[in-house]
């Protein structure tokens, strides 16, 4: 569909890219094949969302809990992430032309320093871009993110820089990885699961949820359209009447 086909677009979409493993299993392939297809689809849907004019989109790529998977699977996912980062560096001009700002949500301290270097490079190189804000959540946990923000504030309070009773919601918000970005309006989760799995907890306080049984590698631009069309029809009240 085209941007003008929608009466309203969410300011910020969150996508939980789930179902890669089951996609591979259905085909008798190793789980890593599912992640390869999932990574391809991330590129497709990310590009499509940008073309539609979605200004902020966050993709959940790897959670803080995903480290508990077999080491081989974790390594395969990190390799794919590395490939994507290399590509982002090589195609930097393309991203700049499209006005894409790339950011990574999550704790970088547990990620391979070689990847962190690339992450920092593309974040810095695209930081002036304003057309599309593409966030990729890697080693991301919503609870850990809130904890981190609160710890920073606690340090300030302990140093006497702020009074605990003066701490505001905005103070907590400004310590999140998404600081300055709008709250999530729509969370999309394919693969039949209906849970947040620690994704953007704070940011999704008033998000609309859209679920689908399609597995992430098969999740198409038509499915994305369906989610946006469903969002248009939602009656958002934010606690009002
Ligand atoms: C999502 O697909 C990718 C990551 C969590 C990294 P899964 O690997 O969780 O796929 P399923 O849920 O096992 O099918
Ligand atoms: C959520 O999927 C994390 C990502 C998609 C990166 P999981 O497959 O890890 O979630 P659970 O375990 O089903 O809740
Ligand atoms: Mg899963």
Tab-separated table of C-alpha atoms and ligand atoms in Angstrom:
chain	number	residue	atom	x	y	z
A	1	UNK	CA	0.000	0.000	0.000
A	2	UNK	CA	0.969	3.658	-0.205
A	3	UNK	CA	1.316	6.212	2.587
A	4	UNK	CA	-1.871	7.979	1.429
A	5	UNK	CA	-3.863	4.755	1.851
A	6	UNK	CA	-3.657	5.148	5.622
A	7	UNK	CA	-5.661	7.732	7.542
A	8	UNK	CA	-3.266	7.641	10.467
A	9	UNK	CA	0.107	6.013	10.946
A	10	UNK	CA	1.614	5.059	14.287
A	11	UNK	CA	4.419	7.395	15.329
A	12	UNK	CA	6.409	4.459	16.659
A	13	UNK	CA	6.036	0.784	15.790
A	14	UNK	CA	7.661	-2.043	17.742
A	15	UNK	CA	8.215	-5.351	15.983
A	16	UNK	CA	8.995	-8.558	17.866
A	17	UNK	CA	10.660	-10.675	15.205
A	18	UNK	CA	9.617	-14.096	16.477
A	19	UNK	CA	9.201	-17.521	14.912
A	20	UNK	CA	12.493	-18.038	13.072
A	21	UNK	CA	13.180	-21.336	14.829
A	22	UNK	CA	9.756	-22.811	14.095
A	23	UNK	CA	9.983	-21.646	10.482
A	24	UNK	CA	13.217	-23.621	10.093
A	25	UNK	CA	11.872	-26.655	11.968
A	26	UNK	CA	8.836	-26.851	9.665
A	27	UNK	CA	11.262	-27.184	6.765
A	28	UNK	CA	13.626	-29.620	8.448
A	29	UNK	CA	16.352	-26.970	8.486
A	30	UNK	CA	18.662	-25.913	11.324
A	31	UNK	CA	17.420	-23.008	13.455
A	32	UNK	CA	20.184	-20.839	12.043
A	33	UNK	CA	18.492	-21.010	8.598
A	34	UNK	CA	15.431	-19.475	10.194
A	35	UNK	CA	17.549	-16.652	11.553
A	36	UNK	CA	19.071	-16.067	8.108
A	37	UNK	CA	15.594	-15.723	6.572
A	38	UNK	CA	14.454	-13.627	9.516
A	39	UNK	CA	17.355	-11.233	9.011
A	40	UNK	CA	16.440	-10.879	5.332
A	41	UNK	CA	12.881	-10.105	6.281
A	42	UNK	CA	14.008	-7.506	8.783
A	43	UNK	CA	15.635	-5.647	5.870
A	44	UNK	CA	12.459	-5.949	3.744
A	45	UNK	CA	10.025	-4.789	6.406
A	46	UNK	CA	12.360	-2.058	7.659
A	47	UNK	CA	12.635	-0.632	4.183
A	48	UNK	CA	8.901	-0.867	3.571
A	49	UNK	CA	8.093	0.886	6.863
A	50	UNK	CA	10.454	3.698	5.900
A	51	UNK	CA	8.818	4.017	2.477
A	52	UNK	CA	5.411	4.284	4.133
A	53	UNK	CA	6.656	7.127	6.294
A	54	UNK	CA	6.769	5.412	9.683
A	55	UNK	CA	9.129	7.715	11.546
A	56	UNK	CA	10.167	5.443	14.387
A	57	UNK	CA	10.402	1.686	14.235
A	58	UNK	CA	12.044	-0.661	16.718
A	59	UNK	CA	12.903	-4.247	15.876
A	60	UNK	CA	13.526	-6.767	18.647
A	61	UNK	CA	16.497	-8.810	17.458
A	62	UNK	CA	18.001	-10.335	20.599
A	63	UNK	CA	16.827	-10.183	24.199
A	64	UNK	CA	18.824	-10.269	27.417
A	65	UNK	CA	17.190	-13.672	27.969
A	66	UNK	CA	18.259	-15.046	24.574
A	67	UNK	CA	21.795	-15.684	25.906
A	68	UNK	CA	20.324	-18.796	27.512
A	69	UNK	CA	20.067	-20.457	24.084
A	70	UNK	CA	22.668	-22.960	22.864
A	71	UNK	CA	25.989	-21.218	22.309
A	72	UNK	CA	25.972	-22.199	18.650
A	73	UNK	CA	22.643	-20.497	18.029
A	74	UNK	CA	23.732	-17.337	19.855
A	75	UNK	CA	26.899	-17.261	17.741
A	76	UNK	CA	24.871	-17.669	14.524
A	77	UNK	CA	22.607	-14.752	15.473
A	78	UNK	CA	25.581	-12.550	16.383
A	79	UNK	CA	27.259	-13.422	13.067
A	80	UNK	CA	24.165	-12.307	11.183
A	81	UNK	CA	24.089	-9.136	13.207
A	82	UNK	CA	27.732	-8.575	12.289
A	83	UNK	CA	26.891	-9.068	8.592
A	84	UNK	CA	24.147	-6.498	8.863
A	85	UNK	CA	26.496	-4.007	10.530
A	86	UNK	CA	29.158	-4.481	7.846
A	87	UNK	CA	26.496	-3.917	5.231
A	88	UNK	CA	25.234	-0.797	7.011
A	89	UNK	CA	28.764	0.552	6.983
A	90	UNK	CA	29.313	-0.287	3.326
A	91	UNK	CA	25.954	1.151	2.312
A	92	UNK	CA	26.239	4.193	4.508
A	93	UNK	CA	25.590	6.570	1.602
A	94	UNK	CA	22.350	4.785	0.827
A	95	UNK	CA	21.160	5.157	4.411
A	96	UNK	CA	22.135	8.815	4.466
A	97	UNK	CA	20.325	9.422	1.208
A	98	UNK	CA	17.178	7.881	2.659
A	99	UNK	CA	17.580	9.887	5.865
A	100	UNK	CA	17.815	6.807	8.072
A	101	UNK	CA	19.134	7.153	11.586
A	102	UNK	CA	20.216	3.823	13.032
A	103	UNK	CA	20.275	3.221	16.752
A	104	UNK	CA	20.794	0.188	18.937
A	105	UNK	CA	18.754	-0.366	22.052
A	106	UNK	CA	20.312	-2.521	24.719
A	107	UNK	CA	23.354	-3.123	26.869
A	108	UNK	CA	26.432	-3.131	24.664
A	109	UNK	CA	28.776	-4.341	27.410
A	110	UNK	CA	28.101	-8.020	26.716
A	111	UNK	CA	28.379	-7.717	22.942
A	112	UNK	CA	31.600	-8.563	21.060
A	113	UNK	CA	33.750	-5.371	21.020
A	114	UNK	CA	34.263	-5.795	17.263
A	115	UNK	CA	30.502	-5.479	16.771
A	116	UNK	CA	30.223	-2.645	19.284
A	117	UNK	CA	32.772	-0.703	17.263
A	118	UNK	CA	30.624	-1.068	14.160
A	119	UNK	CA	27.461	-0.245	16.130
A	120	UNK	CA	29.043	2.954	17.432
A	121	UNK	CA	30.280	3.809	13.962
A	122	UNK	CA	26.880	3.553	12.223
A	123	UNK	CA	25.093	5.275	15.095
A	124	UNK	CA	27.486	8.169	14.920
A	125	UNK	CA	27.557	8.345	11.117
A	126	UNK	CA	23.741	8.539	10.872
A	127	UNK	CA	23.050	10.684	13.930
A	128	UNK	CA	22.021	13.781	11.954
A	129	UNK	CA	19.348	11.880	10.008
A	130	UNK	CA	15.729	12.610	10.907
A	131	UNK	CA	13.481	10.995	8.292
A	132	UNK	CA	13.410	7.449	9.633
A	133	UNK	CA	14.549	6.353	13.068
A	134	UNK	CA	15.375	2.679	12.871
A	135	UNK	CA	16.102	1.063	16.225
A	136	UNK	CA	17.436	-2.439	16.616
A	137	UNK	CA	17.152	-3.971	20.071
A	138	UNK	CA	20.130	-6.217	20.774
A	139	UNK	CA	20.897	-7.568	24.229
A	140	UNK	CA	17.826	-5.612	25.168
A	141	UNK	CA	15.600	-6.111	28.202
A	142	UNK	CA	12.871	-3.655	29.162
A	143	UNK	CA	13.214	-4.285	32.886
A	144	UNK	CA	16.998	-3.909	32.723
A	145	UNK	CA	16.574	-0.666	30.771
A	146	UNK	CA	14.316	0.817	33.449
A	147	UNK	CA	16.645	-0.430	36.192
A	148	UNK	CA	19.602	1.240	34.497
A	149	UNK	CA	17.796	4.564	34.221
A	150	UNK	CA	16.676	4.417	37.855
A	151	UNK	CA	20.204	3.550	39.012
A	152	UNK	CA	21.555	6.666	37.283
A	153	UNK	CA	18.969	8.751	39.096
A	154	UNK	CA	19.719	7.029	42.396
A	155	UNK	CA	23.385	7.966	41.966
A	156	UNK	CA	22.419	11.597	41.443
A	157	UNK	CA	20.177	11.478	44.480
A	158	UNK	CA	22.924	9.904	46.590
A	159	UNK	CA	25.295	12.660	45.459
A	160	UNK	CA	22.732	15.242	46.565
A	161	UNK	CA	22.182	16.487	43.022
A	162	UNK	CA	18.443	15.784	43.076
A	163	UNK	CA	15.874	15.115	45.765
A	164	UNK	CA	14.220	11.688	45.400
A	165	UNK	CA	10.782	13.294	45.623
A	166	UNK	CA	11.639	15.546	42.669
A	167	UNK	CA	12.257	12.625	40.307
A	168	UNK	CA	9.769	12.756	37.455
A	169	UNK	CA	8.534	10.347	34.818
A	170	UNK	CA	10.474	12.455	32.297
A	171	UNK	CA	13.670	11.886	34.302
A	172	UNK	CA	13.209	8.122	34.047
A	173	UNK	CA	12.291	8.418	30.364
A	174	UNK	CA	15.395	10.430	29.584
A	175	UNK	CA	17.592	7.605	30.870
A	176	UNK	CA	16.087	5.008	28.521
A	177	UNK	CA	17.744	3.899	25.276
A	178	UNK	CA	14.837	5.499	23.386
A	179	UNK	CA	15.204	8.890	25.101
A	180	UNK	CA	13.612	11.609	22.986
A	181	UNK	CA	11.659	9.190	20.794
A	182	UNK	CA	7.859	8.984	20.974
A	183	UNK	CA	6.159	6.187	22.918
A	184	UNK	CA	5.311	3.016	21.042
A	185	UNK	CA	1.857	3.224	19.438
A	186	UNK	CA	1.734	-0.262	17.979
A	187	UNK	CA	3.466	-3.520	18.895
A	188	UNK	CA	3.448	-6.225	16.226
A	189	UNK	CA	4.198	-9.818	17.209
A	190	UNK	CA	4.025	-12.622	14.688
A	191	UNK	CA	4.414	-16.362	15.408
A	192	UNK	CA	1.285	-16.818	17.507
A	193	UNK	CA	2.738	-15.717	20.829
A	194	UNK	CA	0.834	-13.028	22.684
A	195	UNK	CA	3.335	-11.596	25.112
A	196	UNK	CA	5.838	-8.762	25.364
A	197	UNK	CA	8.856	-10.867	26.360
A	198	UNK	CA	10.516	-7.877	28.056
A	199	UNK	CA	10.282	-5.616	24.978
A	200	UNK	CA	9.948	-1.830	25.399
A	201	UNK	CA	7.933	-2.134	28.620
A	202	UNK	CA	7.980	1.524	29.571
A	203	UNK	CA	7.506	2.771	26.014
A	204	UNK	CA	4.539	0.482	25.356
A	205	UNK	CA	2.452	1.621	28.334
A	206	UNK	CA	-0.378	2.674	25.978
A	207	UNK	CA	0.565	0.736	22.874
A	208	UNK	CA	-1.960	-1.152	20.784
A	209	UNK	CA	-1.092	-4.802	20.210
A	210	UNK	CA	-1.399	-6.758	16.996
A	211	UNK	CA	-0.687	-10.456	16.787
A	212	UNK	CA	-0.461	-12.860	13.907
A	213	UNK	CA	0.190	-16.580	13.521
A	214	UNK	CA	2.557	-16.004	10.591
A	215	UNK	CA	6.173	-16.829	11.434
A	216	UNK	CA	8.578	-13.903	11.137
A	217	UNK	CA	10.469	-15.074	7.995
A	218	UNK	CA	7.080	-15.280	6.208
A	219	UNK	CA	5.772	-11.995	7.603
A	220	UNK	CA	5.070	-9.917	4.488
A	221	UNK	CA	4.479	-6.279	3.661
A	222	UNK	CA	0.791	-7.272	3.334
A	223	UNK	CA	0.856	-8.486	6.935
A	224	UNK	CA	2.442	-5.195	7.943
A	225	UNK	CA	-0.368	-3.355	6.105
A	226	UNK	CA	-2.939	-5.440	7.976
A	227	UNK	CA	-1.411	-4.402	11.296
A	228	UNK	CA	-1.485	-0.732	10.294
A	229	UNK	CA	-5.092	-0.982	9.073
A	230	UNK	CA	-6.114	-2.599	12.357
A	231	UNK	CA	-4.321	0.181	14.237
A	232	UNK	CA	-6.323	2.830	12.353
A	233	UNK	CA	-9.552	1.346	13.665
A	234	UNK	CA	-8.508	1.174	17.306
A	235	UNK	CA	-10.212	3.580	19.673
A	236	UNK	CA	-7.412	4.859	21.857
A	237	UNK	CA	-8.621	6.408	25.068
A	238	UNK	CA	-5.485	6.782	27.192
A	239	UNK	CA	-7.627	6.439	30.293
A	240	UNK	CA	-10.153	9.041	29.153
A	241	UNK	CA	-13.683	8.476	27.871
B	1	LIG	C1	13.126	-15.031	17.008
B	1	LIG	O1	12.858	-16.323	16.585
B	1	LIG	C2	14.608	-14.696	16.969
B	1	LIG	C3	15.206	-14.513	18.297
B	1	LIG	C4	14.596	-14.609	19.427
B	1	LIG	C5	16.624	-14.212	18.312
B	1	LIG	P1	12.989	-17.558	17.567
B	1	LIG	O2	14.373	-18.105	17.448
B	1	LIG	O3	12.559	-17.210	18.939
B	1	LIG	O4	11.957	-18.563	16.912
B	1	LIG	P2	11.017	-19.582	17.659
B	1	LIG	O5	10.185	-18.777	18.615
B	1	LIG	O6	11.887	-20.565	18.347
B	1	LIG	O7	10.194	-20.174	16.564
B	2	LIG	C1	11.471	-12.477	21.901
B	2	LIG	O1	11.349	-13.738	21.365
B	2	LIG	C2	12.819	-11.917	21.600
B	2	LIG	C3	13.081	-11.610	20.207
B	2	LIG	C4	12.258	-11.754	19.209
B	2	LIG	C5	14.376	-11.091	19.938
B	2	LIG	P1	11.624	-15.042	22.242
B	2	LIG	O2	11.390	-16.198	21.351
B	2	LIG	O3	12.932	-14.942	22.907
B	2	LIG	O4	10.496	-14.913	23.350
B	2	LIG	P2	9.819	-16.027	24.255
B	2	LIG	O5	10.911	-16.849	24.860
B	2	LIG	O6	8.944	-16.838	23.367
B	2	LIG	O7	9.008	-15.257	25.258
B	3	LIG	MG1	10.748	-17.277	19.858
